[in-house]
Coordinates of C-alpha atoms in Angstrom, one line a residue:
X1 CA 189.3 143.5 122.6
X2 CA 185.4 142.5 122.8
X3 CA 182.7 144.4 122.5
X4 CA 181.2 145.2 126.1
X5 CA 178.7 147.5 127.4
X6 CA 179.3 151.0 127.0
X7 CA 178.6 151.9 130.9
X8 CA 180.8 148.9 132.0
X9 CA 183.6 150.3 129.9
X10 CA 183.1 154.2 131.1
X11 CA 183.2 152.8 134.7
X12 CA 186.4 151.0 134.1
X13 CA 187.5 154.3 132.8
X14 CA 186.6 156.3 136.0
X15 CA 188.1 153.8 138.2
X16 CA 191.1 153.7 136.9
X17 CA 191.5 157.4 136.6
X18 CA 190.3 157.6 140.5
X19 CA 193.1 155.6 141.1
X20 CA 195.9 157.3 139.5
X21 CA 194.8 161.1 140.5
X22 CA 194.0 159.4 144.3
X23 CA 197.4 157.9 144.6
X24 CA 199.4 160.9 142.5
X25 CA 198.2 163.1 144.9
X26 CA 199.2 161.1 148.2
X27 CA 202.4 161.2 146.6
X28 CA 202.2 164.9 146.7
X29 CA 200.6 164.8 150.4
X30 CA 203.5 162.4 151.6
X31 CA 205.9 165.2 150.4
X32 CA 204.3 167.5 152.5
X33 CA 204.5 165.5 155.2
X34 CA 201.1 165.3 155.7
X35 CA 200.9 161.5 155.3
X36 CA 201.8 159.4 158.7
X37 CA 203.1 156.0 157.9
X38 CA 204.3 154.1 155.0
X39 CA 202.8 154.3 151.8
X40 CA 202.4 152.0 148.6
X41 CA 201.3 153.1 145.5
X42 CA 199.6 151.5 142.7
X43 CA 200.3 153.5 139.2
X44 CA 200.6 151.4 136.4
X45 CA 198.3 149.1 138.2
X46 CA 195.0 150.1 137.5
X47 CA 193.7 147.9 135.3
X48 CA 194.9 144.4 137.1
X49 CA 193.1 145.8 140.1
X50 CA 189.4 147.3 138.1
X51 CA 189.5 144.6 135.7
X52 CA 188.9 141.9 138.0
X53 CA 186.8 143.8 140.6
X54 CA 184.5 144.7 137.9
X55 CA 184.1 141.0 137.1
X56 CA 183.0 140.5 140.7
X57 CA 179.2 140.8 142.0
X58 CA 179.2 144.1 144.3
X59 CA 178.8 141.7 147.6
X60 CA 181.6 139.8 147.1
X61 CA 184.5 140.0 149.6
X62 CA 187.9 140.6 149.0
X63 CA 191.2 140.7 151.1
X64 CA 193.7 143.6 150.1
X65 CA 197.8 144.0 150.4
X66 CA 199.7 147.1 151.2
X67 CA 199.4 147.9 148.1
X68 CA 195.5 148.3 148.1
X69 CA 194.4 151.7 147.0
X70 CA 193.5 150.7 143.9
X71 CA 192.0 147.6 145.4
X72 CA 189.6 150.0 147.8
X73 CA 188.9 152.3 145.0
X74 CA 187.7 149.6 142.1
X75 CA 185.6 148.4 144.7
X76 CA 184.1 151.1 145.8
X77 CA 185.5 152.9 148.7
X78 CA 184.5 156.4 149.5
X79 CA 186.9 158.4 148.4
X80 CA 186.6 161.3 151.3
X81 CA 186.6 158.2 153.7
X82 CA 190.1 156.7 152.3
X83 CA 191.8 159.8 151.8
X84 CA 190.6 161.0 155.4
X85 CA 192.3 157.2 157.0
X86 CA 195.4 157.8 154.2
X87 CA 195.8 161.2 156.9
X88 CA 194.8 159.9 160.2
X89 CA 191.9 161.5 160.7
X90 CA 188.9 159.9 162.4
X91 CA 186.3 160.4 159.6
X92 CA 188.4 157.9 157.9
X93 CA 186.8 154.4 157.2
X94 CA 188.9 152.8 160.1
X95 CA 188.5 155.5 162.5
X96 CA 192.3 157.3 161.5
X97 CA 193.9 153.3 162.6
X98 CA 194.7 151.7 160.1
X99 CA 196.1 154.2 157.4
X100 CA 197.4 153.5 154.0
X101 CA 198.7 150.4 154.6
X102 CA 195.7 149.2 156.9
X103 CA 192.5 150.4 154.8
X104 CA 189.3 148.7 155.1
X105 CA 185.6 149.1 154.0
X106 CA 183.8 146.1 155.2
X107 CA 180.4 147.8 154.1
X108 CA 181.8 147.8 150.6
X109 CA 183.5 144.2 151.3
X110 CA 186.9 145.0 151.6
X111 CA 187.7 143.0 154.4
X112 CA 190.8 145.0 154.8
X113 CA 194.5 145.7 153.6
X114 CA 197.3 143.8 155.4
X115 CA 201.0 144.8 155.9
X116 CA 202.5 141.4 156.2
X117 CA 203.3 140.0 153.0
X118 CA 200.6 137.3 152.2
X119 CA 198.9 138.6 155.6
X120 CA 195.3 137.9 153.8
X121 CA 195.4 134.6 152.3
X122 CA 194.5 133.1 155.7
X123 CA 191.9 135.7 156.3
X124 CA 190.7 135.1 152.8
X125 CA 190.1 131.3 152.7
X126 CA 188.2 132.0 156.5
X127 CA 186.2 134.2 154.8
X128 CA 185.4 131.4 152.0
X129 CA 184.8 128.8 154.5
X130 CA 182.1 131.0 155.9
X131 CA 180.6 131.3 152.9
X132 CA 180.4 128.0 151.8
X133 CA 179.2 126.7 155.2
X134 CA 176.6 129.4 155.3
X135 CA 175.2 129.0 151.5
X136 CA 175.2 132.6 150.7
X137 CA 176.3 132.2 147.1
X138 CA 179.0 134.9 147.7
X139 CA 182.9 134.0 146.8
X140 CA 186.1 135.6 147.6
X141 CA 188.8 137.0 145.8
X142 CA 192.7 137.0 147.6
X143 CA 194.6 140.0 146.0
X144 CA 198.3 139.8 146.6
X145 CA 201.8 140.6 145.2
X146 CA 203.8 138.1 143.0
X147 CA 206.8 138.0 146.4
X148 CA 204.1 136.4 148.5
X149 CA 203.6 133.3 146.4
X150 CA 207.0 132.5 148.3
X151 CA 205.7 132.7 151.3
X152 CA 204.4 129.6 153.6
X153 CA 201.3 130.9 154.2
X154 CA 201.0 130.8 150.0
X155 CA 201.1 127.3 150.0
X156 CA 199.3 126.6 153.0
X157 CA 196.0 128.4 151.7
X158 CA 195.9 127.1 148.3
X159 CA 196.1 123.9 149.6
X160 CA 193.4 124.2 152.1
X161 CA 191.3 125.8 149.7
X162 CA 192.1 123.2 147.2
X163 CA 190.9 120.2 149.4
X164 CA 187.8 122.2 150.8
X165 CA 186.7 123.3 147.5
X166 CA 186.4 126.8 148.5
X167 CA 185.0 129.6 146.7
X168 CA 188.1 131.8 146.8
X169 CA 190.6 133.1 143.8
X170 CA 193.7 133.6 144.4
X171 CA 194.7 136.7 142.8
X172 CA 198.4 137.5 141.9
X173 CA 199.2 141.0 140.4
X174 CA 202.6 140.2 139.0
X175 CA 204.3 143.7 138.9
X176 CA 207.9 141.9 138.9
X177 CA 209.2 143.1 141.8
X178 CA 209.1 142.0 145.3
X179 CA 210.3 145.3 146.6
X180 CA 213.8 145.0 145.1
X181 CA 214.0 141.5 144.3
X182 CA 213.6 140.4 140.7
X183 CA 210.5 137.3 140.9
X184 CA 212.4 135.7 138.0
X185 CA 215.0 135.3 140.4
X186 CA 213.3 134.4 143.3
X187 CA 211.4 132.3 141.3
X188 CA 212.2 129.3 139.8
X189 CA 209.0 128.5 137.5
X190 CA 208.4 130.2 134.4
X191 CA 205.1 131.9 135.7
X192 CA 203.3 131.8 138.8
X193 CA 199.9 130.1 137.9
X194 CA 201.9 127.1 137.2
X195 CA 201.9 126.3 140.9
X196 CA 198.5 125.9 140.7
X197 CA 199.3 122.2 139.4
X198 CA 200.5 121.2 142.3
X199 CA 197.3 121.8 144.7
X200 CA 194.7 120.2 141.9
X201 CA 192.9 123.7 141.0
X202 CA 193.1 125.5 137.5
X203 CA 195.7 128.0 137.0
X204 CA 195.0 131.4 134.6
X205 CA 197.9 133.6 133.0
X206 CA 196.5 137.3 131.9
X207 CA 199.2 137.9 130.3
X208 CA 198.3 141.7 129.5
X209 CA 197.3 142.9 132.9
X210 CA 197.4 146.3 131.5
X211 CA 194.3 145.6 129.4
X212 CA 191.7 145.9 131.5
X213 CA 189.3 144.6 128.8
X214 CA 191.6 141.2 128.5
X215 CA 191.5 141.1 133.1
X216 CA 187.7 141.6 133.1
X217 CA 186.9 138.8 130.7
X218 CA 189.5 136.5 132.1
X219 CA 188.3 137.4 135.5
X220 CA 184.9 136.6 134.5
X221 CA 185.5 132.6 133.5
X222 CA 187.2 132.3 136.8
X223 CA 184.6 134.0 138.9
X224 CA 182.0 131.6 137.0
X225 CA 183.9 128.3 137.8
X226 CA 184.8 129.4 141.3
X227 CA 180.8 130.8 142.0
X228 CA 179.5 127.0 140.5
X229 CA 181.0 125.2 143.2
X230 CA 184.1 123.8 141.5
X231 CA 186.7 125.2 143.9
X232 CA 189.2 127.7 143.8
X233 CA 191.1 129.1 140.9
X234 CA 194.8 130.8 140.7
X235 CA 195.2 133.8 138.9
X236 CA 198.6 135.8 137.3
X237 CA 197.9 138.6 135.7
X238 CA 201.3 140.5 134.3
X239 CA 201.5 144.3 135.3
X240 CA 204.3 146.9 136.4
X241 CA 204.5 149.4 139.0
X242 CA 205.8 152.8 137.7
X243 CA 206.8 154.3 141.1
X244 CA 209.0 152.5 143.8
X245 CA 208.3 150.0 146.1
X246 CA 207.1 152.7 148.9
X247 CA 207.3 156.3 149.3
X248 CA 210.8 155.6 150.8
X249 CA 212.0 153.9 147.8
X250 CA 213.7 155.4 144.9
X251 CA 213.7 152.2 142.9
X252 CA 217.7 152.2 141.6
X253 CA 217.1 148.8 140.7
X254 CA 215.5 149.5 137.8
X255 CA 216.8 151.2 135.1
X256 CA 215.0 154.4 133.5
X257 CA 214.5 152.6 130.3
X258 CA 212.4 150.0 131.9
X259 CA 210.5 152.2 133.7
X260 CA 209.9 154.0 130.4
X261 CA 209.2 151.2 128.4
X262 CA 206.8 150.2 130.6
X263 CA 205.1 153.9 130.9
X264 CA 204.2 153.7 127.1
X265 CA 201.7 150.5 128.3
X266 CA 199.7 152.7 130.1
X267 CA 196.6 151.0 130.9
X268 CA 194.2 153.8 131.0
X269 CA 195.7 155.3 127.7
X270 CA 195.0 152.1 125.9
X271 CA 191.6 152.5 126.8
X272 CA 191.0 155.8 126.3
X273 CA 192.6 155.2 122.6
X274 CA 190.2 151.9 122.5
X275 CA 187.4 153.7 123.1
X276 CA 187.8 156.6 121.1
X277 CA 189.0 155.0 118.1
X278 CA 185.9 152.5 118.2
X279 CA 183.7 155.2 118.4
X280 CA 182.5 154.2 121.8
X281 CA 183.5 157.4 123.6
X282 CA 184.5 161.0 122.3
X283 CA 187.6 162.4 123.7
X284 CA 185.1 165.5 125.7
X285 CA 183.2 162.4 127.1
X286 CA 186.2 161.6 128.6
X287 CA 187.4 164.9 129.3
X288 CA 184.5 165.0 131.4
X289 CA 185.1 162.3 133.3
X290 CA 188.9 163.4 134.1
X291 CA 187.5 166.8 135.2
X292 CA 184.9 165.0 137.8
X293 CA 187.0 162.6 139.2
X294 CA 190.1 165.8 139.3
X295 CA 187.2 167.6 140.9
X296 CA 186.3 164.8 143.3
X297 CA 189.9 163.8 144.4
X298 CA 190.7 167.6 145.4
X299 CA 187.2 167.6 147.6
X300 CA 188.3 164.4 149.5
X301 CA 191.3 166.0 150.6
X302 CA 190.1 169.5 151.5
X303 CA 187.2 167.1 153.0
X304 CA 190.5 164.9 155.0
X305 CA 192.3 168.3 156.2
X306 CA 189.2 169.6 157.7
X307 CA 188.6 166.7 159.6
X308 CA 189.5 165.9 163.6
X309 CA 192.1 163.9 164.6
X310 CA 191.5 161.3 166.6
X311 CA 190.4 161.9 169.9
X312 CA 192.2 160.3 172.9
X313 CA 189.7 158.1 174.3
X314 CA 188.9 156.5 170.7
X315 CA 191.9 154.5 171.2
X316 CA 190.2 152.6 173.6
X317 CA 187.0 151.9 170.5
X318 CA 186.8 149.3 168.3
X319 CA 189.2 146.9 170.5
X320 CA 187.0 143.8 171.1
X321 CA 183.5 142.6 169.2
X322 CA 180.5 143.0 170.4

């Protein structure tokens, strides 16, 4: 690991603790019952999703999956704002519409979650288009699951970014599972930044997406290239999921020693160790920092219960632009 700014690497820190104790507890919430919809989680994630938004100025845009809370977190969401929409309320960030699978913050730059599998890659190279056409020095980043690189609308966007020289990356969190389905089955390449070959634009393997160190500094080079002008760039970094596909999955495809054997790559322990063990960070700094995001997690949903539903008429808001 390189030697980076202490603040950049206690941020990375928070984030990725925000995300695990946000989506731990919605776990918890969904048992209750408390939690309309479907939900996704992203534990084991953390550091494919900080790593890379961290890389990224904070007025860059991004385009989420359904599996996007720690995509809204890292860049920035409020958290009483997400966990409000995560329970329908209407001080949520989308009004109580959208919901976990739905979440947007376009004042942060998130231009929103998607529940169709590759539903933002479309949306995403728009967005680039706008940018480039409009000179405002901003890029794009596409976050989406390894299963929607078999998608059509994979292809399709690549390649129109590829020809358009758009300033978009391509982002593929490569937990190895597209729900059920094993991607080295589905899949017949060896990785999935290979395929970058075939549209003309450089392909980048992070091979340890749980180091969130070794996802910021790839990140970086690609956010460089992509920001000079020189087109897009297609991203794999490698990670695992520790909890099913959805809160309705048990995940019986995998076996427990898997699972386990992934657990002990925890990405937010290997920092913790990293930072402690380089004398960076003592273990109360950091003790600190679990206690105010523990703190701040319980507040958003006491902050989320307290708040209205919906009102009837609101259904009728937000329908058409101005």
């Amino acid at each position: 690991m390189a030697t980076l700014d202490k603040s950049l690497l206690l941020e990375m820190f928070r984030k990725m603790e925000e995300i695990r104790r946000m989506d731990l507890k919605i776990a918890q919430l969904v048992k209750k019952g408390k939690v309309p919809g479907m939900t996704h989680f992203s534990v084991g994630e953390e550091a494919a999703n900080v790593g890379a938004m961290l890389a990224l100025n904070a007025d860059d845009l991004i385009t989420s999956n359904h599996r996007g809370h720690g995509q809204a977190i890292a860049k920035g969401i409020d958290l009483n704002g997400m966990m409000a929409e995560i329970l329908g309320k209407y001080t949520g960030t989308c009004k109580g519409k959208g919901g976990s699978m739905h979440i947007a913050d376009l004042d942060a730059g998130n231009l929103g979650a998607n529940g169709i599998v590759g539903g933002g890659m479309g949306i995403a190279v728009g967005a680039a288009l706008t940018q480039q056409m409009q000179k405002t020095g901003k890029i794009v980043v596409c976050f989406f699951g390894d299963g929607a690189t078999n998608e059509g609308v994979f292809h399709e966007a690549v390649n129109m970014a590829s020809i358009w020289k758009l300033p978009v990356i391509f982002y593929c969190i490569n937990n190895g599972y597209g729900i059920s389905a094993d991607i080295k089955k589905m899949t017949n390449v060896e990785h999935i930044h290979h395929r970058s070959a075939a549209y003309g634009i450089p392909g980048m393997f992070i091979e340890d997406g749980n180091n969130v160190i070794d996802v910021y500094e790839g990140f970086k080079k690609a956010v460089d290239h992509v920001r000079g002008g020189n087109g897009p760039v297609l991203i794999e970094s490698v990670t695992y999921r520790w909890l099913g596909h959805s809160s309705s999955d048990p995940g019986k495809y995998r076996t427990r020693e898997e699972v386990e054997l992934w657990k002990q790559k925890d990405p937010i322990e290997n920092l913790r160790k990293y930072l402690i063990e380089n004398n960076i960070a003592s273990a109360e700094e950091l003790e600190e920092i679990q206690a105010q995001v523990k703190e701040a997690i319980e507040a958003s949903v006491k902050f989320a219960e307290e708040s209205p539903f919906p009102p009837l008429e609101s259904a009728f808001e937000d329908i058409y632009a101005d």
